[in-house]
One Martini backbone bead per residue (centre of mass of N, CA, C, O) as a GRO file, in nm:
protein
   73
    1UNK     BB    1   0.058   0.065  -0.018
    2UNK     BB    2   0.283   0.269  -0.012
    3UNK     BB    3   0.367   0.258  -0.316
    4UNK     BB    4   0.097   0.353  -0.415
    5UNK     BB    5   0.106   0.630  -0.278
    6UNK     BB    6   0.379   0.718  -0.419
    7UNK     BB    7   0.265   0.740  -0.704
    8UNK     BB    8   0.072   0.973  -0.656
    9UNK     BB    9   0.276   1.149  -0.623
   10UNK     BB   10   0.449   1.151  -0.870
   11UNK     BB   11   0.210   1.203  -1.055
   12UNK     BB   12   0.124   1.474  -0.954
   13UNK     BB   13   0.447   1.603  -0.981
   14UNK     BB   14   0.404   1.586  -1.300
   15UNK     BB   15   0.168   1.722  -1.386
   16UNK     BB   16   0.285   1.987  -1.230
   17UNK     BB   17   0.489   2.039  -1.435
   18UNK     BB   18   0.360   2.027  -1.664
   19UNK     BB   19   0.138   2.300  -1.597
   20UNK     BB   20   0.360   2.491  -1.521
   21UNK     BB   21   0.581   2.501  -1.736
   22UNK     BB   22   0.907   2.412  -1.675
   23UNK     BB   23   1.028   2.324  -1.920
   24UNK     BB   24   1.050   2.610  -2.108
   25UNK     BB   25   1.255   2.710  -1.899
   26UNK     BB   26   1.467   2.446  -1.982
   27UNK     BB   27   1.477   2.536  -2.305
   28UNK     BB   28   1.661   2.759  -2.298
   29UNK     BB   29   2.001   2.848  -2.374
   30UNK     BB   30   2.117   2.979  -2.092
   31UNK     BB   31   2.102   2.711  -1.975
   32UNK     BB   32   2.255   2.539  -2.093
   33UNK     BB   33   2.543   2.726  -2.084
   34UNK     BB   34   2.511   2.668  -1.754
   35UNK     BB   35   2.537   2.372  -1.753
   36UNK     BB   36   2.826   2.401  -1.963
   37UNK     BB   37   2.972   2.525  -1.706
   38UNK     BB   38   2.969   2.370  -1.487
   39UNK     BB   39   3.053   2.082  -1.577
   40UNK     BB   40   3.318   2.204  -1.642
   41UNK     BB   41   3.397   2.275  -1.360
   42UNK     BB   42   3.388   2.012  -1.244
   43UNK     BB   43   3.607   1.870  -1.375
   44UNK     BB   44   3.819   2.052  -1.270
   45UNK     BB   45   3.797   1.980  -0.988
   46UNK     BB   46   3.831   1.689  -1.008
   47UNK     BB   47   4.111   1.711  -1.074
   48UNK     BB   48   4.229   1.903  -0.858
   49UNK     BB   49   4.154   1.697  -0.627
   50UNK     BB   50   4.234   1.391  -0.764
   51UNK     BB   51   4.363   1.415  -1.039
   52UNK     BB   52   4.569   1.246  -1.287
   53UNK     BB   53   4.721   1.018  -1.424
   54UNK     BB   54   4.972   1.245  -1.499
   55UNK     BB   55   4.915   1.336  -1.208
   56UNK     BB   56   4.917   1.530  -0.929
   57UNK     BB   57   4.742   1.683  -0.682
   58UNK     BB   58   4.704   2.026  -0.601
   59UNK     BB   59   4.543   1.923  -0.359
   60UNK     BB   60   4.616   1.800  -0.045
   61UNK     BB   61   4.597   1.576   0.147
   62UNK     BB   62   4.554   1.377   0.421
   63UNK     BB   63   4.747   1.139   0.466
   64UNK     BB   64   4.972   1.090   0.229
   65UNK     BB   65   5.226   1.109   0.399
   66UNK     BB   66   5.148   0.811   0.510
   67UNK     BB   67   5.260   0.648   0.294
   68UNK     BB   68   5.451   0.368   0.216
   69UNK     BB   69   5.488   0.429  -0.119
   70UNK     BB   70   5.531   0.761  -0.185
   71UNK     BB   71   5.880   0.712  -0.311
   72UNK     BB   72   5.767   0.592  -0.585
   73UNK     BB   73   5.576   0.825  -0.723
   0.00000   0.00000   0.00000
């Protein structure tokens, strides 16, 4: 009965989405661009933050000084 309640919860929030026309808002080109700004931002921020196969980190993380293996690489 659970399952049942909650899709018509499901339902109820795509018909409003419908009627109120959201989606005409998502679908403006400036948003588009907005999308693939912050995209390729996060791409650069996981590079820098976990680094790259070809590269180490830009910053340190706590705890890597502490690596048994760390004058290896």
């Amino acid at each position: 009965m659970k399952s049942v309640a909650g899709m018509i919860v499901v339902f109820i929030g795509l018909y409003l989405i419908a009627a109120s026309d959201v989606l005409s808002f998502f679908a403006h080109k400036s948003l588009l661009y907005i999308a693939i700004g912050l995209c390729v931002i996060a791409i650069f921020a996981a590079a820098a933050i976990l680094g790259t196969p070809f590269s180490k980190p830009l910053i340190k993380r706590r705890g890597d000084g502490n690596d048994e293996d760390s004058h290896r690489s």
